């Protein structure tokens, strides 16, 4: 049951990412240069991932450090697969999708992927520090 809850938490990140993308497309892009809007959007989504993880992961009982490391790896793989699947199915090419991983382009997608990877272990450390 623990792993089902952990997977459900990752599913909570998807609507946040979609809303963040809409916010970037309909608000940030209107008022900011594209590179700035992309960077800000990446920072916002990374913050949302950390927030969702901090709010929901502590509710999963009996989490170990190893569980959190595995969780981060699973979430990162799911995130990358999700991005590539929907990117390719919407007509984007491999080059365009891979370009998102280049922070020099202004896109901070790599920050989002790394936040997804490290959020569970960061939250775990916070939980452990509270218990001490």
JSON list of C-alpha atoms in Angstrom, two decimals:
[
{"chain": "A", "resi": 1, "resn": "UNK", "atom": "CA", "xyz": [0.00, 0.00, 0.00]},
{"chain": "A", "resi": 2, "resn": "UNK", "atom": "CA", "xyz": [2.94, 2.30, 0.71]},
{"chain": "A", "resi": 3, "resn": "UNK", "atom": "CA", "xyz": [4.05, 2.23, -2.93]},
{"chain": "A", "resi": 4, "resn": "UNK", "atom": "CA", "xyz": [0.52, 2.90, -4.20]},
{"chain": "A", "resi": 5, "resn": "UNK", "atom": "CA", "xyz": [0.42, 6.03, -2.04]},
{"chain": "A", "resi": 6, "resn": "UNK", "atom": "CA", "xyz": [3.84, 7.08, -3.30]},
{"chain": "A", "resi": 7, "resn": "UNK", "atom": "CA", "xyz": [2.68, 6.64, -6.90]},
{"chain": "A", "resi": 8, "resn": "UNK", "atom": "CA", "xyz": [-0.50, 8.62, -6.19]},
{"chain": "A", "resi": 9, "resn": "UNK", "atom": "CA", "xyz": [1.63, 11.49, -4.90]},
{"chain": "A", "resi": 10, "resn": "UNK", "atom": "CA", "xyz": [3.47, 11.55, -8.23]},
{"chain": "A", "resi": 11, "resn": "UNK", "atom": "CA", "xyz": [0.10, 11.69, -10.00]},
{"chain": "A", "resi": 12, "resn": "UNK", "atom": "CA", "xyz": [-0.65, 14.85, -7.99]},
{"chain": "A", "resi": 13, "resn": "UNK", "atom": "CA", "xyz": [2.35, 16.49, -9.60]},
{"chain": "A", "resi": 14, "resn": "UNK", "atom": "CA", "xyz": [0.90, 16.08, -13.12]},
{"chain": "A", "resi": 15, "resn": "UNK", "atom": "CA", "xyz": [-1.98, 18.59, -12.73]},
{"chain": "A", "resi": 16, "resn": "UNK", "atom": "CA", "xyz": [0.45, 21.04, -11.10]},
{"chain": "A", "resi": 17, "resn": "UNK", "atom": "CA", "xyz": [2.76, 20.70, -14.12]},
{"chain": "A", "resi": 18, "resn": "UNK", "atom": "CA", "xyz": [-0.13, 21.17, -16.56]},
{"chain": "A", "resi": 19, "resn": "UNK", "atom": "CA", "xyz": [-1.39, 24.25, -14.71]},
{"chain": "A", "resi": 20, "resn": "UNK", "atom": "CA", "xyz": [2.15, 25.62, -14.58]},
{"chain": "A", "resi": 21, "resn": "UNK", "atom": "CA", "xyz": [2.46, 25.13, -18.35]},
{"chain": "A", "resi": 22, "resn": "UNK", "atom": "CA", "xyz": [-0.82, 26.97, -18.87]},
{"chain": "A", "resi": 23, "resn": "UNK", "atom": "CA", "xyz": [0.33, 29.76, -16.57]},
{"chain": "A", "resi": 24, "resn": "UNK", "atom": "CA", "xyz": [3.53, 30.06, -18.62]},
{"chain": "A", "resi": 25, "resn": "UNK", "atom": "CA", "xyz": [1.69, 30.03, -21.97]},
{"chain": "A", "resi": 26, "resn": "UNK", "atom": "CA", "xyz": [-1.13, 32.39, -21.08]},
{"chain": "A", "resi": 27, "resn": "UNK", "atom": "CA", "xyz": [0.45, 34.73, -18.53]},
{"chain": "A", "resi": 28, "resn": "UNK", "atom": "CA", "xyz": [4.25, 34.65, -18.40]},
{"chain": "A", "resi": 29, "resn": "UNK", "atom": "CA", "xyz": [4.77, 34.53, -22.18]},
{"chain": "A", "resi": 30, "resn": "UNK", "atom": "CA", "xyz": [2.63, 37.66, -22.59]},
{"chain": "A", "resi": 31, "resn": "UNK", "atom": "CA", "xyz": [4.72, 39.76, -20.24]},
{"chain": "A", "resi": 32, "resn": "UNK", "atom": "CA", "xyz": [8.20, 38.25, -20.31]},
{"chain": "A", "resi": 33, "resn": "UNK", "atom": "CA", "xyz": [10.71, 37.18, -22.95]},
{"chain": "A", "resi": 34, "resn": "UNK", "atom": "CA", "xyz": [10.40, 33.48, -23.80]},
{"chain": "A", "resi": 35, "resn": "UNK", "atom": "CA", "xyz": [13.68, 32.48, -22.15]},
{"chain": "A", "resi": 36, "resn": "UNK", "atom": "CA", "xyz": [12.73, 34.27, -18.92]},
{"chain": "A", "resi": 37, "resn": "UNK", "atom": "CA", "xyz": [9.22, 32.75, -18.97]},
{"chain": "A", "resi": 38, "resn": "UNK", "atom": "CA", "xyz": [10.69, 29.26, -19.49]},
{"chain": "A", "resi": 39, "resn": "UNK", "atom": "CA", "xyz": [13.21, 29.70, -16.68]},
{"chain": "A", "resi": 40, "resn": "UNK", "atom": "CA", "xyz": [10.63, 31.11, -14.27]},
{"chain": "A", "resi": 41, "resn": "UNK", "atom": "CA", "xyz": [8.21, 28.33, -15.15]},
{"chain": "A", "resi": 42, "resn": "UNK", "atom": "CA", "xyz": [10.89, 25.72, -14.38]},
{"chain": "A", "resi": 43, "resn": "UNK", "atom": "CA", "xyz": [11.59, 27.33, -11.02]},
{"chain": "A", "resi": 44, "resn": "UNK", "atom": "CA", "xyz": [7.87, 27.51, -10.17]},
{"chain": "A", "resi": 45, "resn": "UNK", "atom": "CA", "xyz": [7.29, 23.87, -11.11]},
{"chain": "A", "resi": 46, "resn": "UNK", "atom": "CA", "xyz": [10.30, 22.76, -9.08]},
{"chain": "A", "resi": 47, "resn": "UNK", "atom": "CA", "xyz": [8.87, 24.63, -6.09]},
{"chain": "A", "resi": 48, "resn": "UNK", "atom": "CA", "xyz": [5.47, 23.02, -6.62]},
{"chain": "A", "resi": 49, "resn": "UNK", "atom": "CA", "xyz": [7.06, 19.57, -6.74]},
{"chain": "A", "resi": 50, "resn": "UNK", "atom": "CA", "xyz": [8.84, 20.23, -3.45]},
{"chain": "A", "resi": 51, "resn": "UNK", "atom": "CA", "xyz": [5.65, 21.61, -1.91]},
{"chain": "A", "resi": 52, "resn": "UNK", "atom": "CA", "xyz": [3.49, 18.67, -3.00]},
{"chain": "A", "resi": 53, "resn": "UNK", "atom": "CA", "xyz": [6.13, 16.23, -1.79]},
{"chain": "A", "resi": 54, "resn": "UNK", "atom": "CA", "xyz": [6.49, 18.04, 1.56]},
{"chain": "A", "resi": 55, "resn": "UNK", "atom": "CA", "xyz": [2.73, 18.05, 2.10]},
{"chain": "A", "resi": 56, "resn": "UNK", "atom": "CA", "xyz": [1.95, 14.49, 1.05]},
{"chain": "A", "resi": 57, "resn": "UNK", "atom": "CA", "xyz": [4.99, 12.25, 1.47]},
{"chain": "A", "resi": 58, "resn": "UNK", "atom": "CA", "xyz": [5.12, 12.55, 5.29]},
{"chain": "A", "resi": 59, "resn": "UNK", "atom": "CA", "xyz": [1.65, 10.96, 5.36]},
{"chain": "A", "resi": 60, "resn": "UNK", "atom": "CA", "xyz": [3.12, 7.72, 4.03]},
{"chain": "A", "resi": 61, "resn": "UNK", "atom": "CA", "xyz": [3.99, 5.57, 7.01]},
{"chain": "A", "resi": 62, "resn": "UNK", "atom": "CA", "xyz": [7.22, 3.66, 7.60]},
{"chain": "A", "resi": 63, "resn": "UNK", "atom": "CA", "xyz": [9.32, 5.45, 5.00]},
{"chain": "A", "resi": 64, "resn": "UNK", "atom": "CA", "xyz": [13.00, 4.62, 5.05]},
{"chain": "A", "resi": 65, "resn": "UNK", "atom": "CA", "xyz": [15.84, 6.54, 3.47]},
{"chain": "A", "resi": 66, "resn": "UNK", "atom": "CA", "xyz": [16.10, 3.76, 0.88]},
{"chain": "A", "resi": 67, "resn": "UNK", "atom": "CA", "xyz": [12.37, 4.11, 0.10]},
{"chain": "A", "resi": 68, "resn": "UNK", "atom": "CA", "xyz": [12.84, 7.82, -0.54]},
{"chain": "A", "resi": 69, "resn": "UNK", "atom": "CA", "xyz": [15.83, 7.25, -2.82]},
{"chain": "A", "resi": 70, "resn": "UNK", "atom": "CA", "xyz": [13.86, 4.65, -4.79]},
{"chain": "A", "resi": 71, "resn": "UNK", "atom": "CA", "xyz": [10.86, 6.98, -4.85]},
{"chain": "A", "resi": 72, "resn": "UNK", "atom": "CA", "xyz": [12.94, 9.79, -6.34]},
{"chain": "A", "resi": 73, "resn": "UNK", "atom": "CA", "xyz": [14.32, 7.48, -9.01]},
{"chain": "A", "resi": 74, "resn": "UNK", "atom": "CA", "xyz": [10.87, 6.14, -9.90]},
{"chain": "A", "resi": 75, "resn": "UNK", "atom": "CA", "xyz": [9.36, 9.63, -10.01]},
{"chain": "A", "resi": 76, "resn": "UNK", "atom": "CA", "xyz": [12.19, 10.91, -12.20]},
{"chain": "A", "resi": 77, "resn": "UNK", "atom": "CA", "xyz": [11.83, 8.01, -14.65]},
{"chain": "A", "resi": 78, "resn": "UNK", "atom": "CA", "xyz": [8.05, 8.45, -14.76]},
{"chain": "A", "resi": 79, "resn": "UNK", "atom": "CA", "xyz": [8.44, 12.19, -15.33]},
{"chain": "A", "resi": 80, "resn": "UNK", "atom": "CA", "xyz": [10.90, 11.79, -18.20]},
{"chain": "A", "resi": 81, "resn": "UNK", "atom": "CA", "xyz": [8.81, 9.03, -19.79]},
{"chain": "A", "resi": 82, "resn": "UNK", "atom": "CA", "xyz": [5.64, 11.13, -19.41]},
{"chain": "A", "resi": 83, "resn": "UNK", "atom": "CA", "xyz": [7.32, 14.15, -20.99]},
{"chain": "A", "resi": 84, "resn": "UNK", "atom": "CA", "xyz": [8.72, 12.19, -23.93]},
{"chain": "A", "resi": 85, "resn": "UNK", "atom": "CA", "xyz": [5.50, 10.25, -24.52]},
{"chain": "A", "resi": 86, "resn": "UNK", "atom": "CA", "xyz": [3.29, 13.32, -24.61]},
{"chain": "A", "resi": 87, "resn": "UNK", "atom": "CA", "xyz": [5.89, 15.40, -26.42]},
{"chain": "A", "resi": 88, "resn": "UNK", "atom": "CA", "xyz": [6.30, 12.85, -29.20]},
{"chain": "A", "resi": 89, "resn": "UNK", "atom": "CA", "xyz": [2.57, 12.16, -29.42]},
{"chain": "A", "resi": 90, "resn": "UNK", "atom": "CA", "xyz": [1.86, 15.89, -29.81]},
{"chain": "A", "resi": 91, "resn": "UNK", "atom": "CA", "xyz": [4.23, 16.13, -32.76]},
{"chain": "A", "resi": 92, "resn": "UNK", "atom": "CA", "xyz": [7.42, 17.38, -31.12]},
{"chain": "A", "resi": 93, "resn": "UNK", "atom": "CA", "xyz": [10.63, 15.89, -32.42]},
{"chain": "A", "resi": 94, "resn": "UNK", "atom": "CA", "xyz": [13.44, 14.25, -30.49]},
{"chain": "A", "resi": 95, "resn": "UNK", "atom": "CA", "xyz": [15.70, 17.26, -31.03]},
{"chain": "A", "resi": 96, "resn": "UNK", "atom": "CA", "xyz": [13.10, 19.62, -29.59]},
{"chain": "A", "resi": 97, "resn": "UNK", "atom": "CA", "xyz": [12.50, 17.37, -26.56]},
{"chain": "A", "resi": 98, "resn": "UNK", "atom": "CA", "xyz": [16.19, 16.94, -25.88]},
{"chain": "A", "resi": 99, "resn": "UNK", "atom": "CA", "xyz": [16.75, 20.69, -26.22]},
{"chain": "A", "resi": 100, "resn": "UNK", "atom": "CA", "xyz": [14.63, 21.15, -23.09]},
{"chain": "A", "resi": 101, "resn": "UNK", "atom": "CA", "xyz": [17.47, 19.50, -21.13]},
{"chain": "A", "resi": 102, "resn": "UNK", "atom": "CA", "xyz": [19.90, 22.25, -22.14]},
{"chain": "A", "resi": 103, "resn": "UNK", "atom": "CA", "xyz": [19.73, 24.99, -19.49]},
{"chain": "A", "resi": 104, "resn": "UNK", "atom": "CA", "xyz": [21.69, 27.32, -21.79]},
{"chain": "A", "resi": 105, "resn": "UNK", "atom": "CA", "xyz": [18.55, 27.51, -23.95]},
{"chain": "A", "resi": 106, "resn": "UNK", "atom": "CA", "xyz": [16.75, 29.18, -21.05]},
{"chain": "A", "resi": 107, "resn": "UNK", "atom": "CA", "xyz": [14.68, 26.10, -20.34]},
{"chain": "A", "resi": 108, "resn": "UNK", "atom": "CA", "xyz": [15.16, 24.82, -16.79]},
{"chain": "A", "resi": 109, "resn": "UNK", "atom": "CA", "xyz": [13.44, 21.48, -17.36]},
{"chain": "A", "resi": 110, "resn": "UNK", "atom": "CA", "xyz": [16.55, 19.75, -16.00]},
{"chain": "A", "resi": 111, "resn": "UNK", "atom": "CA", "xyz": [15.89, 21.56, -12.69]},
{"chain": "A", "resi": 112, "resn": "UNK", "atom": "CA", "xyz": [12.38, 20.09, -12.67]},
{"chain": "A", "resi": 113, "resn": "UNK", "atom": "CA", "xyz": [13.74, 16.59, -13.30]},
{"chain": "A", "resi": 114, "resn": "UNK", "atom": "CA", "xyz": [16.35, 16.98, -10.56]},
{"chain": "A", "resi": 115, "resn": "UNK", "atom": "CA", "xyz": [13.72, 18.37, -8.16]},
{"chain": "A", "resi": 116, "resn": "UNK", "atom": "CA", "xyz": [11.59, 15.33, -8.84]},
{"chain": "A", "resi": 117, "resn": "UNK", "atom": "CA", "xyz": [14.57, 13.09, -8.15]},
{"chain": "A", "resi": 118, "resn": "UNK", "atom": "CA", "xyz": [15.69, 14.77, -4.91]},
{"chain": "A", "resi": 119, "resn": "UNK", "atom": "CA", "xyz": [12.38, 15.98, -3.38]},
{"chain": "A", "resi": 120, "resn": "UNK", "atom": "CA", "xyz": [11.62, 12.69, -1.58]},
{"chain": "A", "resi": 121, "resn": "UNK", "atom": "CA", "xyz": [15.03, 12.48, 0.11]},
{"chain": "A", "resi": 122, "resn": "UNK", "atom": "CA", "xyz": [14.92, 16.18, 1.04]},
{"chain": "A", "resi": 123, "resn": "UNK", "atom": "CA", "xyz": [11.51, 15.69, 2.64]},
{"chain": "A", "resi": 124, "resn": "UNK", "atom": "CA", "xyz": [12.74, 12.53, 4.37]},
{"chain": "A", "resi": 125, "resn": "UNK", "atom": "CA", "xyz": [15.60, 14.48, 5.94]},
{"chain": "A", "resi": 126, "resn": "UNK", "atom": "CA", "xyz": [13.13, 17.10, 7.12]},
{"chain": "A", "resi": 127, "resn": "UNK", "atom": "CA", "xyz": [10.95, 14.38, 8.68]},
{"chain": "A", "resi": 128, "resn": "UNK", "atom": "CA", "xyz": [13.95, 12.82, 10.44]},
{"chain": "A", "resi": 129, "resn": "UNK", "atom": "CA", "xyz": [15.10, 16.21, 11.77]},
{"chain": "A", "resi": 130, "resn": "UNK", "atom": "CA", "xyz": [11.63, 16.87, 13.22]},
{"chain": "A", "resi": 131, "resn": "UNK", "atom": "CA", "xyz": [11.68, 13.56, 15.08]},
{"chain": "A", "resi": 132, "resn": "UNK", "atom": "CA", "xyz": [15.00, 14.38, 16.74]}
]
